Amino acid sequence: MIRILLAEDDEAMRVYLARALERSGYAVESVDRGTAALEKVVAGELFDLLLTDIVMPEMDGIELAQKVSILVPEMRVMFITGFSAVTLRAGQTLPQAKVLSKPFHLRDLVLEINRMFAGANADSL
């Protein structure tokens, strides 16, 4: 089962995404800020995907993704954001990461996650 670390500071969006992704068959651990997500990775918790909002207090999603990619280079990254200018920065900083702009349909999110893992060996997840 694909394990997702979701970092989203908006509580309603975080709860909605976590529930929807769990119903789609993913294991989801959600946190309300980048620093909390980083703590989980530093503590050795294993995730296949970091799904993070870009604009958050304490540590933005781009900084979080950069730190996570040093600690766990094989972890995939997907950004979600409502700010188009920030989308460009994210793509330049981590070109292998996916960026999904708000608003988006849940079906599009699940489709993008499935695409990210389509070539992965299910036994290794």
CSV table of N, CA and C in Angstrom, one decimal:
chain,number,residue,atom,x,y,z
A,1,MET,N,0.8,-1.2,0.0
A,1,MET,CA,0.0,0.0,0.0
A,1,MET,C,0.9,1.2,0.0
A,2,ILE,N,0.5,2.2,-0.8
A,2,ILE,CA,1.3,3.4,-0.9
A,2,ILE,C,1.0,4.3,0.3
A,3,ARG,N,2.1,4.7,1.0
A,3,ARG,CA,2.0,5.6,2.2
A,3,ARG,C,2.2,7.0,1.8
A,4,ILE,N,1.3,7.9,2.2
A,4,ILE,CA,1.4,9.3,1.8
A,4,ILE,C,1.5,10.1,3.1
A,5,LEU,N,2.5,11.0,3.1
A,5,LEU,CA,2.6,12.0,4.1
A,5,LEU,C,2.0,13.3,3.6
A,6,LEU,N,0.9,13.8,4.1
A,6,LEU,CA,0.2,14.9,3.7
A,6,LEU,C,0.5,16.1,4.6
A,7,ALA,N,1.0,17.2,4.1
A,7,ALA,CA,1.3,18.4,4.9
A,7,ALA,C,0.4,19.5,4.3
A,8,GLU,N,-0.6,19.9,5.0
A,8,GLU,CA,-1.6,20.9,4.6
A,8,GLU,C,-2.0,21.7,5.8
A,9,ASP,N,-1.8,23.0,5.8
A,9,ASP,CA,-2.2,23.8,7.0
A,9,ASP,C,-3.7,24.1,7.1
A,10,ASP,N,-4.4,24.1,6.0
A,10,ASP,CA,-5.8,24.3,6.0
A,10,ASP,C,-6.5,23.1,6.5
A,11,GLU,N,-7.1,23.2,7.7
A,11,GLU,CA,-7.7,22.0,8.3
A,11,GLU,C,-8.8,21.3,7.5
A,12,ALA,N,-9.7,22.1,6.9
A,12,ALA,CA,-10.8,21.5,6.1
A,12,ALA,C,-10.2,20.8,4.9
A,13,MET,N,-9.2,21.4,4.2
A,13,MET,CA,-8.6,20.7,3.1
A,13,MET,C,-7.8,19.5,3.5
A,14,ARG,N,-7.1,19.6,4.6
A,14,ARG,CA,-6.3,18.4,5.1
A,14,ARG,C,-7.2,17.2,5.4
A,15,VAL,N,-8.3,17.5,6.1
A,15,VAL,CA,-9.3,16.4,6.5
A,15,VAL,C,-9.9,15.8,5.2
A,16,TYR,N,-10.3,16.7,4.3
A,16,TYR,CA,-11.0,16.2,3.1
A,16,TYR,C,-10.0,15.4,2.2
A,17,LEU,N,-8.8,15.8,2.0
A,17,LEU,CA,-7.8,15.1,1.2
A,17,LEU,C,-7.5,13.8,1.9
A,18,ALA,N,-7.2,13.8,3.2
A,18,ALA,CA,-6.9,12.5,3.9
A,18,ALA,C,-8.0,11.5,3.8
A,19,ARG,N,-9.2,11.9,4.0
A,19,ARG,CA,-10.3,10.9,3.9
A,19,ARG,C,-10.5,10.4,2.5
A,20,ALA,N,-10.4,11.3,1.5
A,20,ALA,CA,-10.6,10.9,0.1
A,20,ALA,C,-9.5,10.0,-0.3
A,21,LEU,N,-8.3,10.3,0.0
A,21,LEU,CA,-7.1,9.4,-0.4
A,21,LEU,C,-7.2,8.1,0.3
A,22,GLU,N,-7.6,8.1,1.6
A,22,GLU,CA,-7.8,6.8,2.3
A,22,GLU,C,-8.9,5.9,1.6
A,23,ARG,N,-10.0,6.6,1.2
A,23,ARG,CA,-11.0,5.9,0.4
A,23,ARG,C,-10.6,5.4,-0.9
A,24,SER,N,-9.5,6.0,-1.5
A,24,SER,CA,-9.0,5.6,-2.7
A,24,SER,C,-7.9,4.5,-2.6
A,25,GLY,N,-7.7,4.1,-1.3
A,25,GLY,CA,-6.8,2.9,-1.1
A,25,GLY,C,-5.4,3.3,-0.6
A,26,TYR,N,-5.1,4.5,-0.3
A,26,TYR,CA,-3.8,4.9,0.2
A,26,TYR,C,-3.8,5.0,1.7
A,27,ALA,N,-2.6,4.8,2.3
A,27,ALA,CA,-2.5,5.0,3.7
A,27,ALA,C,-2.0,6.4,3.9
A,28,VAL,N,-2.6,7.2,4.7
A,28,VAL,CA,-2.3,8.7,4.8
A,28,VAL,C,-2.0,9.1,6.2
A,29,GLU,N,-0.9,9.8,6.4
A,29,GLU,CA,-0.6,10.4,7.7
A,29,GLU,C,-0.6,11.9,7.4
A,30,SER,N,-1.5,12.7,8.1
A,30,SER,CA,-1.6,14.1,7.8
A,30,SER,C,-1.1,14.9,8.9
A,31,VAL,N,-0.5,16.1,8.6
A,31,VAL,CA,0.0,17.0,9.6
A,31,VAL,C,-0.3,18.4,9.1
A,32,ASP,N,-0.3,19.4,10.0
A,32,ASP,CA,-0.8,20.7,9.7
A,32,ASP,C,0.3,21.7,9.3
A,33,ARG,N,1.6,21.3,9.3
A,33,ARG,CA,2.7,22.2,8.9
A,33,ARG,C,3.9,21.4,8.5
A,34,GLY,N,4.8,22.0,7.8
A,34,GLY,CA,6.0,21.4,7.3
A,34,GLY,C,6.9,20.9,8.3
A,35,THR,N,7.0,21.6,9.4
A,35,THR,CA,8.0,21.2,10.5
A,35,THR,C,7.5,19.9,11.1
A,36,ALA,N,6.2,19.7,11.2
A,36,ALA,CA,5.7,18.4,11.8
A,36,ALA,C,5.9,17.3,10.8
A,37,ALA,N,5.8,17.5,9.5
A,37,ALA,CA,6.1,16.5,8.5
A,37,ALA,C,7.6,16.1,8.6
A,38,LEU,N,8.4,17.1,8.6
A,38,LEU,CA,9.9,16.8,8.7
A,38,LEU,C,10.2,16.0,9.9
A,39,GLU,N,9.6,16.3,11.1
A,39,GLU,CA,9.8,15.5,12.3
A,39,GLU,C,9.5,14.0,12.1
A,40,LYS,N,8.5,13.7,11.3
A,40,LYS,CA,8.1,12.3,11.1
A,40,LYS,C,9.1,11.6,10.2
A,41,VAL,N,9.7,12.3,9.2
A,41,VAL,CA,10.7,11.8,8.4
A,41,VAL,C,12.0,11.6,9.1
A,42,VAL,N,12.4,12.6,9.9
A,42,VAL,CA,13.6,12.5,10.7
A,42,VAL,C,13.5,11.3,11.7
A,43,ALA,N,12.3,11.1,12.2
A,43,ALA,CA,12.1,10.0,13.2
A,43,ALA,C,12.1,8.6,12.5
A,44,GLY,N,12.2,8.6,11.2
A,44,GLY,CA,12.4,7.3,10.5
A,44,GLY,C,11.1,6.7,10.0
A,45,GLU,N,10.0,7.5,10.1
A,45,GLU,CA,8.7,7.0,9.5
A,45,GLU,C,8.9,6.9,8.0
A,46,LEU,N,8.4,5.8,7.4
A,46,LEU,CA,8.6,5.6,6.0
A,46,LEU,C,7.3,6.0,5.2
A,47,PHE,N,7.5,6.8,4.1
A,47,PHE,CA,6.5,7.2,3.3
A,47,PHE,C,6.9,7.1,1.8
A,48,ASP,N,6.0,6.8,0.9
A,48,ASP,CA,6.3,6.7,-0.5
A,48,ASP,C,6.2,8.1,-1.2
A,49,LEU,N,5.3,8.9,-0.6
A,49,LEU,CA,5.0,10.2,-1.3
A,49,LEU,C,4.8,11.3,-0.2
A,50,LEU,N,5.4,12.4,-0.5
A,50,LEU,CA,5.2,13.7,0.3
A,50,LEU,C,4.2,14.5,-0.6
A,51,LEU,N,3.0,14.7,-0.1
A,51,LEU,CA,2.0,15.5,-0.7
A,51,LEU,C,1.9,16.8,0.1
A,52,THR,N,2.4,17.9,-0.4
A,52,THR,CA,2.4,19.1,0.5
A,52,THR,C,1.9,20.3,-0.2
A,53,ASP,N,1.2,21.1,0.6
A,53,ASP,CA,0.9,22.5,0.2
A,53,ASP,C,2.2,23.2,0.1
A,54,ILE,N,2.3,24.3,-0.7
A,54,ILE,CA,3.5,25.0,-0.8
A,54,ILE,C,3.5,26.1,0.3
A,55,VAL,N,2.4,26.9,0.4
A,55,VAL,CA,2.4,28.0,1.3
A,55,VAL,C,1.9,27.5,2.7
A,56,MET,N,2.8,27.5,3.7
A,56,MET,CA,2.4,27.0,5.0
A,56,MET,C,3.2,27.8,6.0
A,57,PRO,N,2.7,28.0,7.3
A,57,PRO,CA,3.6,28.7,8.3
A,57,PRO,C,4.7,27.8,8.7
A,58,GLU,N,5.7,28.4,9.3
A,58,GLU,CA,6.9,27.8,9.9
A,58,GLU,C,7.9,27.3,8.8
A,59,MET,N,7.4,26.4,7.9
A,59,MET,CA,8.3,25.9,6.8
A,59,MET,C,7.4,25.7,5.6
A,60,ASP,N,7.7,26.3,4.5
A,60,ASP,CA,6.9,26.1,3.3
A,60,ASP,C,7.2,24.7,2.7
A,61,GLY,N,6.3,24.3,1.8
A,61,GLY,CA,6.4,23.0,1.2
A,61,GLY,C,7.6,22.8,0.4
A,62,ILE,N,8.2,23.8,-0.2
A,62,ILE,CA,9.4,23.7,-1.0
A,62,ILE,C,10.6,23.4,-0.2
A,63,GLU,N,10.7,24.1,0.9
A,63,GLU,CA,11.8,23.9,1.9
A,63,GLU,C,11.7,22.5,2.5
A,64,LEU,N,10.4,22.1,2.8
A,64,LEU,CA,10.2,20.8,3.3
A,64,LEU,C,10.6,19.7,2.3
A,65,ALA,N,10.2,19.9,1.1
A,65,ALA,CA,10.6,18.9,0.1
A,65,ALA,C,12.1,18.8,-0.2
A,66,GLN,N,12.7,19.9,-0.1
A,66,GLN,CA,14.2,19.9,-0.3
A,66,GLN,C,14.9,19.1,0.8
A,67,LYS,N,14.4,19.4,2.1
A,67,LYS,CA,15.0,18.6,3.2
A,67,LYS,C,14.7,17.2,3.2
A,68,VAL,N,13.4,16.8,2.8
A,68,VAL,CA,13.0,15.4,2.7
A,68,VAL,C,13.8,14.7,1.6
A,69,SER,N,14.0,15.4,0.5
A,69,SER,CA,14.7,14.7,-0.6
A,69,SER,C,16.2,14.4,-0.3
A,70,ILE,N,16.8,15.2,0.7
A,70,ILE,CA,18.1,14.9,1.1
A,70,ILE,C,18.1,13.6,2.1
A,71,LEU,N,17.1,13.6,2.9
A,71,LEU,CA,17.0,12.5,3.9
A,71,LEU,C,16.5,11.2,3.3
A,72,VAL,N,15.5,11.3,2.3
A,72,VAL,CA,15.0,10.1,1.7
A,72,VAL,C,14.8,10.4,0.2
A,73,PRO,N,15.9,10.3,-0.6
A,73,PRO,CA,15.9,10.7,-2.0
A,73,PRO,C,14.9,9.9,-2.8
A,74,GLU,N,14.5,8.7,-2.4
A,74,GLU,CA,13.5,8.0,-3.2
A,74,GLU,C,12.1,8.3,-3.0
A,75,MET,N,11.8,9.2,-2.0
A,75,MET,CA,10.4,9.6,-1.7
A,75,MET,C,10.0,10.6,-2.8
A,76,ARG,N,8.9,10.3,-3.4
A,76,ARG,CA,8.3,11.1,-4.5
A,76,ARG,C,7.7,12.3,-3.8
A,77,VAL,N,7.5,13.4,-4.6
A,77,VAL,CA,7.0,14.7,-4.1
A,77,VAL,C,5.9,15.2,-5.0
A,78,MET,N,4.8,15.7,-4.4
A,78,MET,CA,3.8,16.4,-5.2
A,78,MET,C,3.4,17.6,-4.4
A,79,PHE,N,3.4,18.7,-5.1
A,79,PHE,CA,3.0,20.0,-4.4
A,79,PHE,C,1.6,20.3,-4.8
A,80,ILE,N,0.8,20.9,-3.9
A,80,ILE,CA,-0.5,21.4,-4.2
A,80,ILE,C,-0.5,22.9,-3.8
A,81,THR,N,-1.0,23.7,-4.7
A,81,THR,CA,-0.9,25.2,-4.4
A,81,THR,C,-2.0,25.9,-5.1
A,82,GLY,N,-2.4,27.0,-4.5
A,82,GLY,CA,-3.4,27.9,-5.2
A,82,GLY,C,-2.7,29.1,-5.8
A,83,PHE,N,-1.4,29.2,-5.7
A,83,PHE,CA,-0.6,30.4,-6.2
A,83,PHE,C,0.2,30.0,-7.4
A,84,SER,N,-0.1,30.6,-8.6
A,84,SER,CA,0.5,30.2,-9.8
A,84,SER,C,2.0,30.6,-9.8
A,85,ALA,N,2.4,31.7,-9.2
A,85,ALA,CA,3.8,32.1,-9.2
A,85,ALA,C,4.6,31.2,-8.4
A,86,VAL,N,4.0,30.6,-7.3
A,86,VAL,CA,4.8,29.7,-6.5
A,86,VAL,C,4.9,28.4,-7.2
A,87,THR,N,4.0,28.0,-8.1
A,87,THR,CA,4.1,26.8,-8.9
A,87,THR,C,5.4,26.8,-9.7
A,88,LEU,N,5.7,27.9,-10.3
A,88,LEU,CA,6.9,28.0,-11.1
A,88,LEU,C,8.2,27.8,-10.3
A,89,ARG,N,8.2,28.4,-9.1
A,89,ARG,CA,9.3,28.2,-8.2
A,89,ARG,C,9.5,26.7,-7.8
A,90,ALA,N,8.4,26.1,-7.5
A,90,ALA,CA,8.4,24.7,-7.1
A,90,ALA,C,9.0,23.8,-8.2
A,91,GLY,N,8.6,24.1,-9.5
A,91,GLY,CA,9.0,23.3,-10.6
A,91,GLY,C,10.5,23.5,-10.9
A,92,GLN,N,11.0,24.7,-10.6
A,92,GLN,CA,12.4,25.0,-10.8
A,92,GLN,C,13.3,24.4,-9.7
A,93,THR,N,12.8,24.4,-8.5
A,93,THR,CA,13.5,23.9,-7.3
A,93,THR,C,13.6,22.3,-7.3
A,94,LEU,N,12.5,21.6,-7.6
A,94,LEU,CA,12.5,20.2,-7.6
A,94,LEU,C,11.8,19.8,-9.0
A,95,PRO,N,12.6,19.7,-10.1
A,95,PRO,CA,12.0,19.5,-11.4
A,95,PRO,C,11.3,18.1,-11.5
A,96,GLN,N,11.7,17.2,-10.7
A,96,GLN,CA,11.1,15.8,-10.7
A,96,GLN,C,9.7,15.8,-10.0
A,97,ALA,N,9.4,16.8,-9.2
A,97,ALA,CA,8.2,16.8,-8.5
A,97,ALA,C,7.0,17.2,-9.3
A,98,LYS,N,5.8,16.7,-9.0
A,98,LYS,CA,4.6,17.1,-9.7
A,98,LYS,C,4.0,18.3,-8.9
A,99,VAL,N,3.3,19.2,-9.7
A,99,VAL,CA,2.6,20.3,-9.1
A,99,VAL,C,1.2,20.3,-9.5
A,100,LEU,N,0.3,20.3,-8.6
A,100,LEU,CA,-1.2,20.3,-8.9
A,100,LEU,C,-1.7,21.7,-8.3
A,101,SER,N,-2.3,22.5,-9.2
A,101,SER,CA,-2.8,23.8,-8.8
A,101,SER,C,-4.3,23.7,-8.3
A,102,LYS,N,-4.5,24.4,-7.2
A,102,LYS,CA,-5.9,24.4,-6.7
A,102,LYS,C,-6.7,25.4,-7.5
A,103,PRO,N,-7.9,25.3,-7.7
A,103,PRO,CA,-8.7,24.1,-7.3
A,103,PRO,C,-8.5,22.9,-8.2
A,104,PHE,N,-8.5,21.7,-7.7
A,104,PHE,CA,-8.4,20.5,-8.6
A,104,PHE,C,-9.5,19.5,-8.1
A,105,HIS,N,-9.8,18.6,-9.0
A,105,HIS,CA,-10.7,17.6,-8.7
A,105,HIS,C,-10.0,16.4,-8.1
A,106,LEU,N,-10.6,15.8,-7.2
A,106,LEU,CA,-10.0,14.7,-6.5
A,106,LEU,C,-9.6,13.6,-7.5
A,107,ARG,N,-10.4,13.4,-8.5
A,107,ARG,CA,-10.0,12.4,-9.5
A,107,ARG,C,-8.7,12.7,-10.1
A,108,ASP,N,-8.4,14.0,-10.4
A,108,ASP,CA,-7.1,14.4,-11.0
A,108,ASP,C,-6.0,14.1,-10.0
A,109,LEU,N,-6.2,14.3,-8.7
A,109,LEU,CA,-5.1,14.0,-7.7
A,109,LEU,C,-4.8,12.6,-7.7
A,110,VAL,N,-5.8,11.7,-7.6
A,110,VAL,CA,-5.6,10.3,-7.6
A,110,VAL,C,-5.0,9.8,-8.9
A,111,LEU,N,-5.4,10.3,-10.0
A,111,LEU,CA,-4.8,10.0,-11.3
A,111,LEU,C,-3.3,10.3,-11.3
A,112,GLU,N,-2.9,11.5,-10.8
A,112,GLU,CA,-1.5,11.9,-10.8
A,112,GLU,C,-0.7,11.0,-9.9
A,113,ILE,N,-1.3,10.7,-8.7
A,113,ILE,CA,-0.6,9.8,-7.8
A,113,ILE,C,-0.4,8.4,-8.4
A,114,ASN,N,-1.4,7.9,-9.0
A,114,ASN,CA,-1.3,6.6,-9.7
A,114,ASN,C,-0.3,6.6,-10.8
A,115,ARG,N,-0.2,7.7,-11.6
A,115,ARG,CA,0.8,7.8,-12.6
A,115,ARG,C,2.2,7.8,-12.0
A,116,MET,N,2.4,8.5,-10.9
A,116,MET,CA,3.7,8.6,-10.2
A,116,MET,C,4.2,7.2,-9.8
A,117,PHE,N,3.3,6.3,-9.5
A,117,PHE,CA,3.7,5.0,-9.0
A,117,PHE,C,3.5,3.8,-10.1
A,118,ALA,N,3.0,4.2,-11.2
A,118,ALA,CA,2.7,3.2,-12.3
A,118,ALA,C,3.9,2.3,-12.6
A,119,GLY,N,5.1,2.8,-12.6
A,119,GLY,CA,6.2,2.0,-12.9
A,119,GLY,C,6.9,1.3,-11.7
A,120,ALA,N,6.4,1.6,-10.6
A,120,ALA,CA,7.0,1.1,-9.3
A,120,ALA,C,6.6,-0.3,-9.1
A,121,ASN,N,7.5,-1.1,-8.6
A,121,ASN,CA,7.2,-2.5,-8.2
A,121,ASN,C,6.4,-2.5,-6.9
A,122,ALA,N,5.2,-3.0,-7.0
A,122,ALA,CA,4.3,-2.9,-5.8
A,122,ALA,C,4.9,-3.6,-4.6
A,123,ASP,N,5.7,-4.6,-4.8
A,123,ASP,CA,6.3,-5.3,-3.7
A,123,ASP,C,7.3,-4.4,-2.9
A,124,SER,N,7.8,-3.4,-3.6
A,124,SER,CA,8.8,-2.6,-2.9
A,124,SER,C,8.2,-1.4,-2.2
A,125,LEU,N,6.8,-1.3,-2.3
A,125,LEU,CA,6.2,-0.2,-1.6
A,125,LEU,C,5.7,-0.6,-0.2
